[in-house]
């Protein structure tokens, strides 16, 4: 076993990522749809970014948050998918120790950022529907920028201790991670020391980030629902619900697999490993792929720009 000596800990030179244990004979073929989904995620989010950047009429809170979400999705999917495809196609199972910790950081930091952006977008919908006359004065570009910066800083500051705490701990001789990427709990299971503080901090981050964001989102949509149901005409109610439909779909696509993966890591001892690993893989890929598709289909301004671009009518 190759170990590198640090100031106060021993760590392996590299870890072994198994990919999808139990489906070794099918990994090559499983990688094909994963690669296709990754390509869709990259192309779709780049298109959304380009449209928002070049069309000044879209420099409004909803679209600025959508551009931030696209950047986050690009970082989140690219932090795992290239290495995952290399494992499944080329059997490149080794990942250097520090590269593994960097992957842990990127995965959890940008997951936190994505959750925060979904919360900020819910607040935007709340203000737009409940206080339409004051929307432009409440959510100015400066306020949107500060919200985005706050969400980013929260992700960086809350997640950084993960890597620092793990890097100070000794590892067992076993350095095999039975999945396709380095995740905090998966790396923590290889530590030969008491990890209760690490696990407690992980739960604190999960509840203080995702728990807080989901509470704000729930309150925002409860207020939106009350306002919409009080509108005088059915047409107005349908229009208001339509402006929220895309965001609700994106919320469900992100939180359902995220919560399943989080709970399975800690409490799902009877969940088949292959099911857990497949969900863990899709959790970091499906939302980045679906977000630009959902907003592209549901948002008229983006849909029209894409159609004009495809038809060669884009100025």
PDB file of C-alpha atoms in Angstrom:
ATOM      1  CA  UNK A   1       0.000   0.000   0.000  1.00  0.00           C
ATOM      2  CA  UNK A   2       1.513   3.339  -1.079  1.00  0.00           C
ATOM      3  CA  UNK A   3       1.178   6.093   1.513  1.00  0.00           C
ATOM      4  CA  UNK A   4       2.263   9.710   1.466  1.00  0.00           C
ATOM      5  CA  UNK A   5       3.269  11.302   4.719  1.00  0.00           C
ATOM      6  CA  UNK A   6       1.707  14.608   5.739  1.00  0.00           C
ATOM      7  CA  UNK A   7       2.227  16.785   8.783  1.00  0.00           C
ATOM      8  CA  UNK A   8      -0.062  14.759  10.996  1.00  0.00           C
ATOM      9  CA  UNK A   9      -1.651  12.069   8.858  1.00  0.00           C
ATOM     10  CA  UNK A  10      -1.008   9.339   6.363  1.00  0.00           C
ATOM     11  CA  UNK A  11      -2.968   9.279   3.162  1.00  0.00           C
ATOM     12  CA  UNK A  12      -2.866   7.095   0.046  1.00  0.00           C
ATOM     13  CA  UNK A  13      -1.173   8.355  -3.082  1.00  0.00           C
ATOM     14  CA  UNK A  14      -4.325   7.477  -4.982  1.00  0.00           C
ATOM     15  CA  UNK A  15      -7.772   5.962  -4.581  1.00  0.00           C
ATOM     16  CA  UNK A  16      -9.402   3.324  -6.784  1.00  0.00           C
ATOM     17  CA  UNK A  17     -12.821   4.225  -8.181  1.00  0.00           C
ATOM     18  CA  UNK A  18     -14.647   1.033  -9.154  1.00  0.00           C
ATOM     19  CA  UNK A  19     -17.266   2.653 -11.370  1.00  0.00           C
ATOM     20  CA  UNK A  20     -20.496   0.654 -11.104  1.00  0.00           C
ATOM     21  CA  UNK A  21     -19.778  -2.530  -9.095  1.00  0.00           C
ATOM     22  CA  UNK A  22     -21.973  -5.420 -10.180  1.00  0.00           C
ATOM     23  CA  UNK A  23     -22.373  -4.132 -13.722  1.00  0.00           C
ATOM     24  CA  UNK A  24     -18.781  -4.420 -14.908  1.00  0.00           C
ATOM     25  CA  UNK A  25     -19.788  -6.269 -18.084  1.00  0.00           C
ATOM     26  CA  UNK A  26     -22.211  -3.504 -19.034  1.00  0.00           C
ATOM     27  CA  UNK A  27     -20.225  -0.408 -18.051  1.00  0.00           C
ATOM     28  CA  UNK A  28     -19.134   0.342 -21.625  1.00  0.00           C
ATOM     29  CA  UNK A  29     -22.750   0.470 -22.791  1.00  0.00           C
ATOM     30  CA  UNK A  30     -23.996   2.316 -19.704  1.00  0.00           C
ATOM     31  CA  UNK A  31     -21.456   5.036 -20.484  1.00  0.00           C
ATOM     32  CA  UNK A  32     -23.068   5.747 -23.876  1.00  0.00           C
ATOM     33  CA  UNK A  33     -26.296   7.319 -22.538  1.00  0.00           C
ATOM     34  CA  UNK A  34     -24.317   9.004 -19.743  1.00  0.00           C
ATOM     35  CA  UNK A  35     -22.049  10.585 -22.364  1.00  0.00           C
ATOM     36  CA  UNK A  36     -25.062  11.678 -24.431  1.00  0.00           C
ATOM     37  CA  UNK A  37     -26.644  13.261 -21.352  1.00  0.00           C
ATOM     38  CA  UNK A  38     -23.389  15.052 -20.528  1.00  0.00           C
ATOM     39  CA  UNK A  39     -23.141  16.441 -24.073  1.00  0.00           C
ATOM     40  CA  UNK A  40     -26.742  17.681 -23.855  1.00  0.00           C
ATOM     41  CA  UNK A  41     -25.955  19.294 -20.481  1.00  0.00           C
ATOM     42  CA  UNK A  42     -22.863  21.072 -21.824  1.00  0.00           C
ATOM     43  CA  UNK A  43     -24.458  22.256 -25.081  1.00  0.00           C
ATOM     44  CA  UNK A  44     -27.767  23.233 -23.475  1.00  0.00           C
ATOM     45  CA  UNK A  45     -26.232  25.279 -20.667  1.00  0.00           C
ATOM     46  CA  UNK A  46     -23.787  27.010 -23.015  1.00  0.00           C
ATOM     47  CA  UNK A  47     -26.717  27.974 -25.273  1.00  0.00           C
ATOM     48  CA  UNK A  48     -28.649  29.389 -22.297  1.00  0.00           C
ATOM     49  CA  UNK A  49     -25.580  31.364 -21.186  1.00  0.00           C
ATOM     50  CA  UNK A  50     -25.023  32.724 -24.706  1.00  0.00           C
ATOM     51  CA  UNK A  51     -28.664  33.781 -25.096  1.00  0.00           C
ATOM     52  CA  UNK A  52     -28.813  35.546 -21.727  1.00  0.00           C
ATOM     53  CA  UNK A  53     -25.455  37.242 -22.322  1.00  0.00           C
ATOM     54  CA  UNK A  54     -26.219  38.539 -25.819  1.00  0.00           C
ATOM     55  CA  UNK A  55     -29.898  39.499 -25.423  1.00  0.00           C
ATOM     56  CA  UNK A  56     -30.074  42.612 -23.245  1.00  0.00           C
ATOM     57  CA  UNK A  57     -33.843  42.275 -22.907  1.00  0.00           C
ATOM     58  CA  UNK A  58     -33.155  39.157 -20.819  1.00  0.00           C
ATOM     59  CA  UNK A  59     -31.027  40.976 -18.249  1.00  0.00           C
ATOM     60  CA  UNK A  60     -33.763  40.540 -15.649  1.00  0.00           C
ATOM     61  CA  UNK A  61     -33.589  38.695 -12.309  1.00  0.00           C
ATOM     62  CA  UNK A  62     -35.154  35.449 -13.581  1.00  0.00           C
ATOM     63  CA  UNK A  63     -32.726  35.143 -16.500  1.00  0.00           C
ATOM     64  CA  UNK A  64     -29.691  36.325 -14.530  1.00  0.00           C
ATOM     65  CA  UNK A  65     -30.384  33.598 -11.964  1.00  0.00           C
ATOM     66  CA  UNK A  66     -30.848  31.150 -14.848  1.00  0.00           C
ATOM     67  CA  UNK A  67     -27.410  32.122 -16.226  1.00  0.00           C
ATOM     68  CA  UNK A  68     -25.887  31.514 -12.767  1.00  0.00           C
ATOM     69  CA  UNK A  69     -27.660  28.153 -12.657  1.00  0.00           C
ATOM     70  CA  UNK A  70     -26.198  27.260 -16.072  1.00  0.00           C
ATOM     71  CA  UNK A  71     -22.652  28.077 -14.875  1.00  0.00           C
ATOM     72  CA  UNK A  72     -23.224  25.969 -11.764  1.00  0.00           C
ATOM     73  CA  UNK A  73     -24.543  23.055 -13.822  1.00  0.00           C
ATOM     74  CA  UNK A  74     -21.511  23.186 -16.119  1.00  0.00           C
ATOM     75  CA  UNK A  75     -19.163  23.054 -13.111  1.00  0.00           C
ATOM     76  CA  UNK A  76     -21.167  20.356 -11.317  1.00  0.00           C
ATOM     77  CA  UNK A  77     -21.429  17.963 -14.264  1.00  0.00           C
ATOM     78  CA  UNK A  78     -17.853  18.555 -15.453  1.00  0.00           C
ATOM     79  CA  UNK A  79     -16.442  17.824 -11.989  1.00  0.00           C
ATOM     80  CA  UNK A  80     -17.444  14.147 -12.311  1.00  0.00           C
ATOM     81  CA  UNK A  81     -18.445  13.120 -15.825  1.00  0.00           C
ATOM     82  CA  UNK A  82     -15.067  13.161 -17.670  1.00  0.00           C
ATOM     83  CA  UNK A  83     -13.480  10.941 -15.001  1.00  0.00           C
ATOM     84  CA  UNK A  84     -16.579   8.738 -14.847  1.00  0.00           C
ATOM     85  CA  UNK A  85     -16.486   8.148 -18.616  1.00  0.00           C
ATOM     86  CA  UNK A  86     -12.750   7.418 -18.425  1.00  0.00           C
ATOM     87  CA  UNK A  87     -13.472   4.763 -15.786  1.00  0.00           C
ATOM     88  CA  UNK A  88     -16.328   3.142 -17.699  1.00  0.00           C
ATOM     89  CA  UNK A  89     -14.667   3.219 -21.129  1.00  0.00           C
ATOM     90  CA  UNK A  90     -10.919   3.074 -20.504  1.00  0.00           C
ATOM     91  CA  UNK A  91     -10.734   1.443 -17.038  1.00  0.00           C
ATOM     92  CA  UNK A  92      -8.885   4.501 -15.675  1.00  0.00           C
ATOM     93  CA  UNK A  93      -9.792   3.640 -12.087  1.00  0.00           C
ATOM     94  CA  UNK A  94      -7.019   5.498 -10.256  1.00  0.00           C
ATOM     95  CA  UNK A  95      -7.580   9.039  -8.999  1.00  0.00           C
ATOM     96  CA  UNK A  96      -4.812  10.950  -7.246  1.00  0.00           C
ATOM     97  CA  UNK A  97      -5.466  11.774  -3.587  1.00  0.00           C
ATOM     98  CA  UNK A  98      -5.610  15.554  -3.953  1.00  0.00           C
ATOM     99  CA  UNK A  99      -7.649  15.275  -7.157  1.00  0.00           C
ATOM    100  CA  UNK A 100     -10.141  13.211  -5.165  1.00  0.00           C
ATOM    101  CA  UNK A 101     -10.422  15.881  -2.463  1.00  0.00           C
ATOM    102  CA  UNK A 102     -10.839  18.566  -5.134  1.00  0.00           C
ATOM    103  CA  UNK A 103     -13.673  16.518  -6.614  1.00  0.00           C
ATOM    104  CA  UNK A 104     -15.282  16.242  -3.153  1.00  0.00           C
ATOM    105  CA  UNK A 105     -15.060  20.021  -2.818  1.00  0.00           C
ATOM    106  CA  UNK A 106     -16.515  20.786  -6.258  1.00  0.00           C
ATOM    107  CA  UNK A 107     -19.384  18.311  -5.912  1.00  0.00           C
ATOM    108  CA  UNK A 108     -20.576  19.544  -2.529  1.00  0.00           C
ATOM    109  CA  UNK A 109     -19.818  23.244  -3.048  1.00  0.00           C
ATOM    110  CA  UNK A 110     -21.669  23.497  -6.354  1.00  0.00           C
ATOM    111  CA  UNK A 111     -24.532  21.321  -5.102  1.00  0.00           C
ATOM    112  CA  UNK A 112     -24.908  23.879  -2.311  1.00  0.00           C
ATOM    113  CA  UNK A 113     -24.742  26.719  -4.833  1.00  0.00           C
ATOM    114  CA  UNK A 114     -27.402  25.068  -7.015  1.00  0.00           C
ATOM    115  CA  UNK A 115     -29.701  24.660  -4.011  1.00  0.00           C
ATOM    116  CA  UNK A 116     -29.166  28.315  -3.093  1.00  0.00           C
ATOM    117  CA  UNK A 117     -29.927  29.476  -6.620  1.00  0.00           C
ATOM    118  CA  UNK A 118     -33.165  27.490  -6.663  1.00  0.00           C
ATOM    119  CA  UNK A 119     -34.077  29.268  -3.415  1.00  0.00           C
ATOM    120  CA  UNK A 120     -33.210  32.662  -4.942  1.00  0.00           C
ATOM    121  CA  UNK A 121     -35.315  31.872  -8.022  1.00  0.00           C
ATOM    122  CA  UNK A 122     -38.253  30.978  -5.750  1.00  0.00           C
ATOM    123  CA  UNK A 123     -37.877  34.361  -4.045  1.00  0.00           C
ATOM    124  CA  UNK A 124     -37.849  35.996  -7.474  1.00  0.00           C
ATOM    125  CA  UNK A 125     -41.121  34.273  -8.414  1.00  0.00           C
ATOM    126  CA  UNK A 126     -42.581  35.262  -5.030  1.00  0.00           C
ATOM    127  CA  UNK A 127     -41.775  38.948  -5.547  1.00  0.00           C
ATOM    128  CA  UNK A 128     -42.869  38.889  -9.213  1.00  0.00           C
ATOM    129  CA  UNK A 129     -46.284  37.399  -8.416  1.00  0.00           C
ATOM    130  CA  UNK A 130     -47.049  38.814  -4.964  1.00  0.00           C
ATOM    131  CA  UNK A 131     -45.521  42.293  -5.486  1.00  0.00           C
ATOM    132  CA  UNK A 132     -45.489  42.773  -9.291  1.00  0.00           C
ATOM    133  CA  UNK A 133     -45.383  46.589  -9.156  1.00  0.00           C
ATOM    134  CA  UNK A 134     -42.270  46.564  -6.975  1.00  0.00           C
ATOM    135  CA  UNK A 135     -40.417  43.658  -8.607  1.00  0.00           C
ATOM    136  CA  UNK A 136     -37.931  45.796 -10.538  1.00  0.00           C
ATOM    137  CA  UNK A 137     -37.195  48.013  -7.526  1.00  0.00           C
ATOM    138  CA  UNK A 138     -36.805  45.149  -5.028  1.00  0.00           C
ATOM    139  CA  UNK A 139     -34.743  42.783  -7.178  1.00  0.00           C
ATOM    140  CA  UNK A 140     -32.376  45.183  -8.895  1.00  0.00           C
ATOM    141  CA  UNK A 141     -29.316  43.839 -10.774  1.00  0.00           C
ATOM    142  CA  UNK A 142     -27.208  44.816  -7.760  1.00  0.00           C
ATOM    143  CA  UNK A 143     -29.421  42.805  -5.397  1.00  0.00           C
ATOM    144  CA  UNK A 144     -29.362  39.826  -7.789  1.00  0.00           C
ATOM    145  CA  UNK A 145     -25.565  40.008  -7.894  1.00  0.00           C
ATOM    146  CA  UNK A 146     -25.332  40.135  -4.097  1.00  0.00           C
ATOM    147  CA  UNK A 147     -27.690  37.149  -3.763  1.00  0.00           C
ATOM    148  CA  UNK A 148     -25.592  35.177  -6.238  1.00  0.00           C
ATOM    149  CA  UNK A 149     -22.372  36.116  -4.441  1.00  0.00           C
ATOM    150  CA  UNK A 150     -23.868  35.181  -1.050  1.00  0.00           C
ATOM    151  CA  UNK A 151     -24.968  31.775  -2.354  1.00  0.00           C
ATOM    152  CA  UNK A 152     -21.503  31.159  -3.825  1.00  0.00           C
ATOM    153  CA  UNK A 153     -19.704  32.195  -0.638  1.00  0.00           C
ATOM    154  CA  UNK A 154     -21.972  30.003   1.467  1.00  0.00           C
ATOM    155  CA  UNK A 155     -21.116  26.989  -0.684  1.00  0.00           C
ATOM    156  CA  UNK A 156     -17.373  27.668  -0.546  1.00  0.00           C
ATOM    157  CA  UNK A 157     -17.206  28.410   3.185  1.00  0.00           C
ATOM    158  CA  UNK A 158     -19.539  25.637   4.361  1.00  0.00           C
ATOM    159  CA  UNK A 159     -17.912  22.902   2.247  1.00  0.00           C
ATOM    160  CA  UNK A 160     -14.219  23.799   2.629  1.00  0.00           C
ATOM    161  CA  UNK A 161     -13.981  22.175   6.102  1.00  0.00           C
ATOM    162  CA  UNK A 162     -14.959  18.816   4.533  1.00  0.00           C
ATOM    163  CA  UNK A 163     -11.641  18.598   2.694  1.00  0.00           C
ATOM    164  CA  UNK A 164      -9.581  20.100   5.512  1.00  0.00           C
ATOM    165  CA  UNK A 165     -10.977  17.729   8.159  1.00  0.00           C
ATOM    166  CA  UNK A 166     -10.534  14.627   5.980  1.00  0.00           C
ATOM    167  CA  UNK A 167      -6.994  15.618   4.968  1.00  0.00           C
ATOM    168  CA  UNK A 168      -5.937  15.618   8.643  1.00  0.00           C
ATOM    169  CA  UNK A 169      -7.061  12.024   9.270  1.00  0.00           C
ATOM    170  CA  UNK A 170      -5.290   8.658   8.732  1.00  0.00           C
ATOM    171  CA  UNK A 171      -6.622   6.263   6.128  1.00  0.00           C
ATOM    172  CA  UNK A 172      -7.026   2.503   6.308  1.00  0.00           C
ATOM    173  CA  UNK A 173      -5.086   0.207   3.952  1.00  0.00           C
ATOM    174  CA  UNK A 174      -8.237  -0.167   1.855  1.00  0.00           C
ATOM    175  CA  UNK A 175      -8.333   2.700  -0.657  1.00  0.00           C
ATOM    176  CA  UNK A 176     -11.133   1.440  -2.903  1.00  0.00           C
ATOM    177  CA  UNK A 177     -14.193   3.647  -3.412  1.00  0.00           C
ATOM    178  CA  UNK A 178     -17.080   1.516  -4.747  1.00  0.00           C
ATOM    179  CA  UNK A 179     -18.562   4.179  -7.026  1.00  0.00           C
ATOM    180  CA  UNK A 180     -17.678   6.471  -9.917  1.00  0.00           C
ATOM    181  CA  UNK A 181     -16.528   9.617  -8.135  1.00  0.00           C
ATOM    182  CA  UNK A 182     -15.208  10.907  -4.810  1.00  0.00           C
ATOM    183  CA  UNK A 183     -17.994  11.937  -2.466  1.00  0.00           C
ATOM    184  CA  UNK A 184     -17.539  13.036   1.149  1.00  0.00           C
ATOM    185  CA  UNK A 185     -19.208  10.061   2.826  1.00  0.00           C
ATOM    186  CA  UNK A 186     -17.557   7.549   0.465  1.00  0.00           C
ATOM    187  CA  UNK A 187     -14.088   8.939   1.283  1.00  0.00           C
ATOM    188  CA  UNK A 188     -14.913   9.170   4.991  1.00  0.00           C
ATOM    189  CA  UNK A 189     -15.647   5.433   5.113  1.00  0.00           C
ATOM    190  CA  UNK A 190     -11.974   4.779   4.278  1.00  0.00           C
ATOM    191  CA  UNK A 191     -10.689   6.688   7.321  1.00  0.00           C
ATOM    192  CA  UNK A 192      -9.188   4.685  10.207  1.00  0.00           C
ATOM    193  CA  UNK A 193     -10.264   7.029  12.998  1.00  0.00           C
ATOM    194  CA  UNK A 194     -13.321   8.314  14.788  1.00  0.00           C
ATOM    195  CA  UNK A 195     -15.363  10.195  12.170  1.00  0.00           C
ATOM    196  CA  UNK A 196     -18.302  11.262  14.342  1.00  0.00           C
ATOM    197  CA  UNK A 197     -17.301  14.941  14.157  1.00  0.00           C
ATOM    198  CA  UNK A 198     -17.046  14.745  10.371  1.00  0.00           C
ATOM    199  CA  UNK A 199     -20.422  13.031  10.081  1.00  0.00           C
ATOM    200  CA  UNK A 200     -22.026  15.515  12.451  1.00  0.00           C
ATOM    201  CA  UNK A 201     -20.633  18.427  10.439  1.00  0.00           C
ATOM    202  CA  UNK A 202     -21.906  16.808   7.230  1.00  0.00           C
ATOM    203  CA  UNK A 203     -25.408  16.595   8.710  1.00  0.00           C
ATOM    204  CA  UNK A 204     -25.153  20.202   9.907  1.00  0.00           C
ATOM    205  CA  UNK A 205     -24.226  21.398   6.405  1.00  0.00           C
ATOM    206  CA  UNK A 206     -26.980  19.327   4.803  1.00  0.00           C
ATOM    207  CA  UNK A 207     -29.695  20.638   7.111  1.00  0.00           C
ATOM    208  CA  UNK A 208     -28.429  24.223   7.278  1.00  0.00           C
ATOM    209  CA  UNK A 209     -28.143  24.467   3.485  1.00  0.00           C
ATOM    210  CA  UNK A 210     -30.744  22.187   1.924  1.00  0.00           C
ATOM    211  CA  UNK A 211     -33.090  22.388   4.916  1.00  0.00           C
ATOM    212  CA  UNK A 212     -33.001  26.191   4.982  1.00  0.00           C
ATOM    213  CA  UNK A 213     -33.400  26.467   1.203  1.00  0.00           C
ATOM    214  CA  UNK A 214     -36.333  24.059   1.109  1.00  0.00           C
ATOM    215  CA  UNK A 215     -38.083  25.954   3.928  1.00  0.00           C
ATOM    216  CA  UNK A 216     -37.691  29.264   2.057  1.00  0.00           C
ATOM    217  CA  UNK A 217     -38.872  27.654  -1.195  1.00  0.00           C
ATOM    218  CA  UNK A 218     -41.898  26.112   0.550  1.00  0.00           C
ATOM    219  CA  UNK A 219     -42.879  29.399   2.214  1.00  0.00           C
ATOM    220  CA  UNK A 220     -42.417  31.287  -1.074  1.00  0.00           C
ATOM    221  CA  UNK A 221     -44.667  28.914  -2.981  1.00  0.00           C
ATOM    222  CA  UNK A 222     -47.249  28.857  -0.189  1.00  0.00           C
ATOM    223  CA  UNK A 223     -47.478  32.657  -0.465  1.00  0.00           C
ATOM    224  CA  UNK A 224     -47.547  32.409  -4.263  1.00  0.00           C
ATOM    225  CA  UNK A 225     -50.365  29.861  -4.109  1.00  0.00           C
ATOM    226  CA  UNK A 226     -52.398  32.062  -1.791  1.00  0.00           C
ATOM    227  CA  UNK A 227     -51.931  35.076  -4.067  1.00  0.00           C
ATOM    228  CA  UNK A 228     -52.703  33.164  -7.260  1.00  0.00           C
ATOM    229  CA  UNK A 229     -55.877  31.620  -5.865  1.00  0.00           C
ATOM    230  CA  UNK A 230     -57.033  35.125  -4.992  1.00  0.00           C
ATOM    231  CA  UNK A 231     -56.744  36.397  -8.590  1.00  0.00           C
ATOM    232  CA  UNK A 232     -60.115  37.276 -10.136  1.00  0.00           C
ATOM    233  CA  UNK A 233     -59.868  35.460 -13.488  1.00  0.00           C
ATOM    234  CA  UNK A 234     -58.965  31.896 -14.383  1.00  0.00           C
ATOM    235  CA  UNK A 235     -56.730  33.149 -17.208  1.00  0.00           C
ATOM    236  CA  UNK A 236     -54.678  35.208 -14.769  1.00  0.00           C
ATOM    237  CA  UNK A 237     -54.350  32.225 -12.426  1.00  0.00           C
ATOM    238  CA  UNK A 238     -53.190  29.940 -15.237  1.00  0.00           C
ATOM    239  CA  UNK A 239     -50.660  32.521 -16.436  1.00  0.00           C
ATOM    240  CA  UNK A 240     -49.260  32.912 -12.912  1.00  0.00           C
ATOM    241  CA  UNK A 241     -49.008  29.146 -12.442  1.00  0.00           C
ATOM    242  CA  UNK A 242     -47.325  28.879 -15.859  1.00  0.00           C
ATOM    243  CA  UNK A 243     -44.528  31.223 -14.806  1.00  0.00           C
ATOM    244  CA  UNK A 244     -43.737  28.887 -11.896  1.00  0.00           C
ATOM    245  CA  UNK A 245     -44.066  25.544 -13.711  1.00  0.00           C
ATOM    246  CA  UNK A 246     -40.488  25.487 -15.049  1.00  0.00           C
ATOM    247  CA  UNK A 247     -39.000  26.298 -11.667  1.00  0.00           C
ATOM    248  CA  UNK A 248     -41.060  23.646  -9.877  1.00  0.00           C
ATOM    249  CA  UNK A 249     -39.898  20.990 -12.380  1.00  0.00           C
ATOM    250  CA  UNK A 250     -36.266  22.012 -11.855  1.00  0.00           C
ATOM    251  CA  UNK A 251     -36.691  21.883  -8.054  1.00  0.00           C
ATOM    252  CA  UNK A 252     -38.121  18.355  -8.197  1.00  0.00           C
ATOM    253  CA  UNK A 253     -35.404  17.168 -10.618  1.00  0.00           C
ATOM    254  CA  UNK A 254     -32.687  18.385  -8.230  1.00  0.00           C
ATOM    255  CA  UNK A 255     -34.005  17.612  -4.745  1.00  0.00           C
ATOM    256  CA  UNK A 256     -35.583  14.168  -5.264  1.00  0.00           C
ATOM    257  CA  UNK A 257     -32.385  12.334  -6.396  1.00  0.00           C
ATOM    258  CA  UNK A 258     -30.254  14.491  -4.058  1.00  0.00           C
ATOM    259  CA  UNK A 259     -32.290  13.524  -0.990  1.00  0.00           C
ATOM    260  CA  UNK A 260     -32.394   9.871  -2.068  1.00  0.00           C
ATOM    261  CA  UNK A 261     -28.591   9.793  -2.423  1.00  0.00           C
ATOM    262  CA  UNK A 262     -28.017  11.625   0.880  1.00  0.00           C
ATOM    263  CA  UNK A 263     -30.387   9.424   2.891  1.00  0.00           C
ATOM    264  CA  UNK A 264     -29.160   6.193   1.277  1.00  0.00           C
ATOM    265  CA  UNK A 265     -25.527   6.988   2.181  1.00  0.00           C
ATOM    266  CA  UNK A 266     -26.458   7.299   5.850  1.00  0.00           C
ATOM    267  CA  UNK A 267     -29.514   5.156   6.438  1.00  0.00           C
ATOM    268  CA  UNK A 268     -30.214   3.051   3.341  1.00  0.00           C
ATOM    269  CA  UNK A 269     -28.263  -0.056   4.331  1.00  0.00           C
ATOM    270  CA  UNK A 270     -30.827  -2.309   2.639  1.00  0.00           C
ATOM    271  CA  UNK A 271     -30.850  -0.416  -0.673  1.00  0.00           C
ATOM    272  CA  UNK A 272     -29.003  -2.464  -3.357  1.00  0.00           C
ATOM    273  CA  UNK A 273     -25.595  -0.920  -4.017  1.00  0.00           C
ATOM    274  CA  UNK A 274     -26.122  -0.780  -7.781  1.00  0.00           C
ATOM    275  CA  UNK A 275     -29.354   1.217  -7.293  1.00  0.00           C
ATOM    276  CA  UNK A 276     -27.594   3.647  -4.955  1.00  0.00           C
ATOM    277  CA  UNK A 277     -24.652   4.126  -7.333  1.00  0.00           C
ATOM    278  CA  UNK A 278     -26.852   4.653 -10.384  1.00  0.00           C
ATOM    279  CA  UNK A 279     -28.870   7.277  -8.518  1.00  0.00           C
ATOM    280  CA  UNK A 280     -25.652   8.915  -7.324  1.00  0.00           C
ATOM    281  CA  UNK A 281     -24.425   9.113 -10.925  1.00  0.00           C
ATOM    282  CA  UNK A 282     -27.705  10.501 -12.253  1.00  0.00           C
ATOM    283  CA  UNK A 283     -28.044  13.002  -9.398  1.00  0.00           C
ATOM    284  CA  UNK A 284     -25.075  14.990 -10.729  1.00  0.00           C
ATOM    285  CA  UNK A 285     -26.075  14.639 -14.378  1.00  0.00           C
ATOM    286  CA  UNK A 286     -29.859  14.727 -14.762  1.00  0.00           C
ATOM    287  CA  UNK A 287     -30.480  18.242 -13.303  1.00  0.00           C
ATOM    288  CA  UNK A 288     -27.719  19.885 -15.432  1.00  0.00           C
ATOM    289  CA  UNK A 289     -29.188  18.140 -18.501  1.00  0.00           C
ATOM    290  CA  UNK A 290     -32.847  18.897 -17.738  1.00  0.00           C
ATOM    291  CA  UNK A 291     -32.530  22.513 -16.587  1.00  0.00           C
ATOM    292  CA  UNK A 292     -31.780  24.080 -20.000  1.00  0.00           C
ATOM    293  CA  UNK A 293     -34.340  21.794 -21.678  1.00  0.00           C
ATOM    294  CA  UNK A 294     -37.096  22.683 -19.195  1.00  0.00           C
ATOM    295  CA  UNK A 295     -36.401  26.410 -19.385  1.00  0.00           C
ATOM    296  CA  UNK A 296     -35.877  26.260 -23.139  1.00  0.00           C
ATOM    297  CA  UNK A 297     -39.270  24.641 -23.667  1.00  0.00           C
ATOM    298  CA  UNK A 298     -41.213  26.584 -21.033  1.00  0.00           C
ATOM    299  CA  UNK A 299     -39.679  30.059 -21.490  1.00  0.00           C
ATOM    300  CA  UNK A 300     -40.904  31.811 -24.631  1.00  0.00           C
ATOM    301  CA  UNK A 301     -38.016  34.289 -24.891  1.00  0.00           C
ATOM    302  CA  UNK A 302     -35.364  31.561 -24.794  1.00  0.00           C
ATOM    303  CA  UNK A 303     -37.374  29.246 -27.040  1.00  0.00           C
ATOM    304  CA  UNK A 304     -37.811  31.987 -29.662  1.00  0.00           C
ATOM    305  CA  UNK A 305     -34.107  32.848 -29.612  1.00  0.00           C
ATOM    306  CA  UNK A 306     -33.148  29.192 -30.103  1.00  0.00           C
ATOM    307  CA  UNK A 307     -35.613  28.842 -32.996  1.00  0.00           C
ATOM    308  CA  UNK A 308     -34.349  32.020 -34.660  1.00  0.00           C
ATOM    309  CA  UNK A 309     -30.772  30.828 -34.234  1.00  0.00           C
ATOM    310  CA  UNK A 310     -31.531  27.411 -35.735  1.00  0.00           C
ATOM    311  CA  UNK A 311     -33.330  29.030 -38.678  1.00  0.00           C
ATOM    312  CA  UNK A 312     -30.455  31.401 -39.312  1.00  0.00           C
ATOM    313  CA  UNK A 313     -32.519  34.507 -38.410  1.00  0.00           C
ATOM    314  CA  UNK A 314     -30.605  35.458 -35.313  1.00  0.00           C
ATOM    315  CA  UNK A 315     -29.109  38.911 -35.791  1.00  0.00           C
TER     316      UNK A 315
END
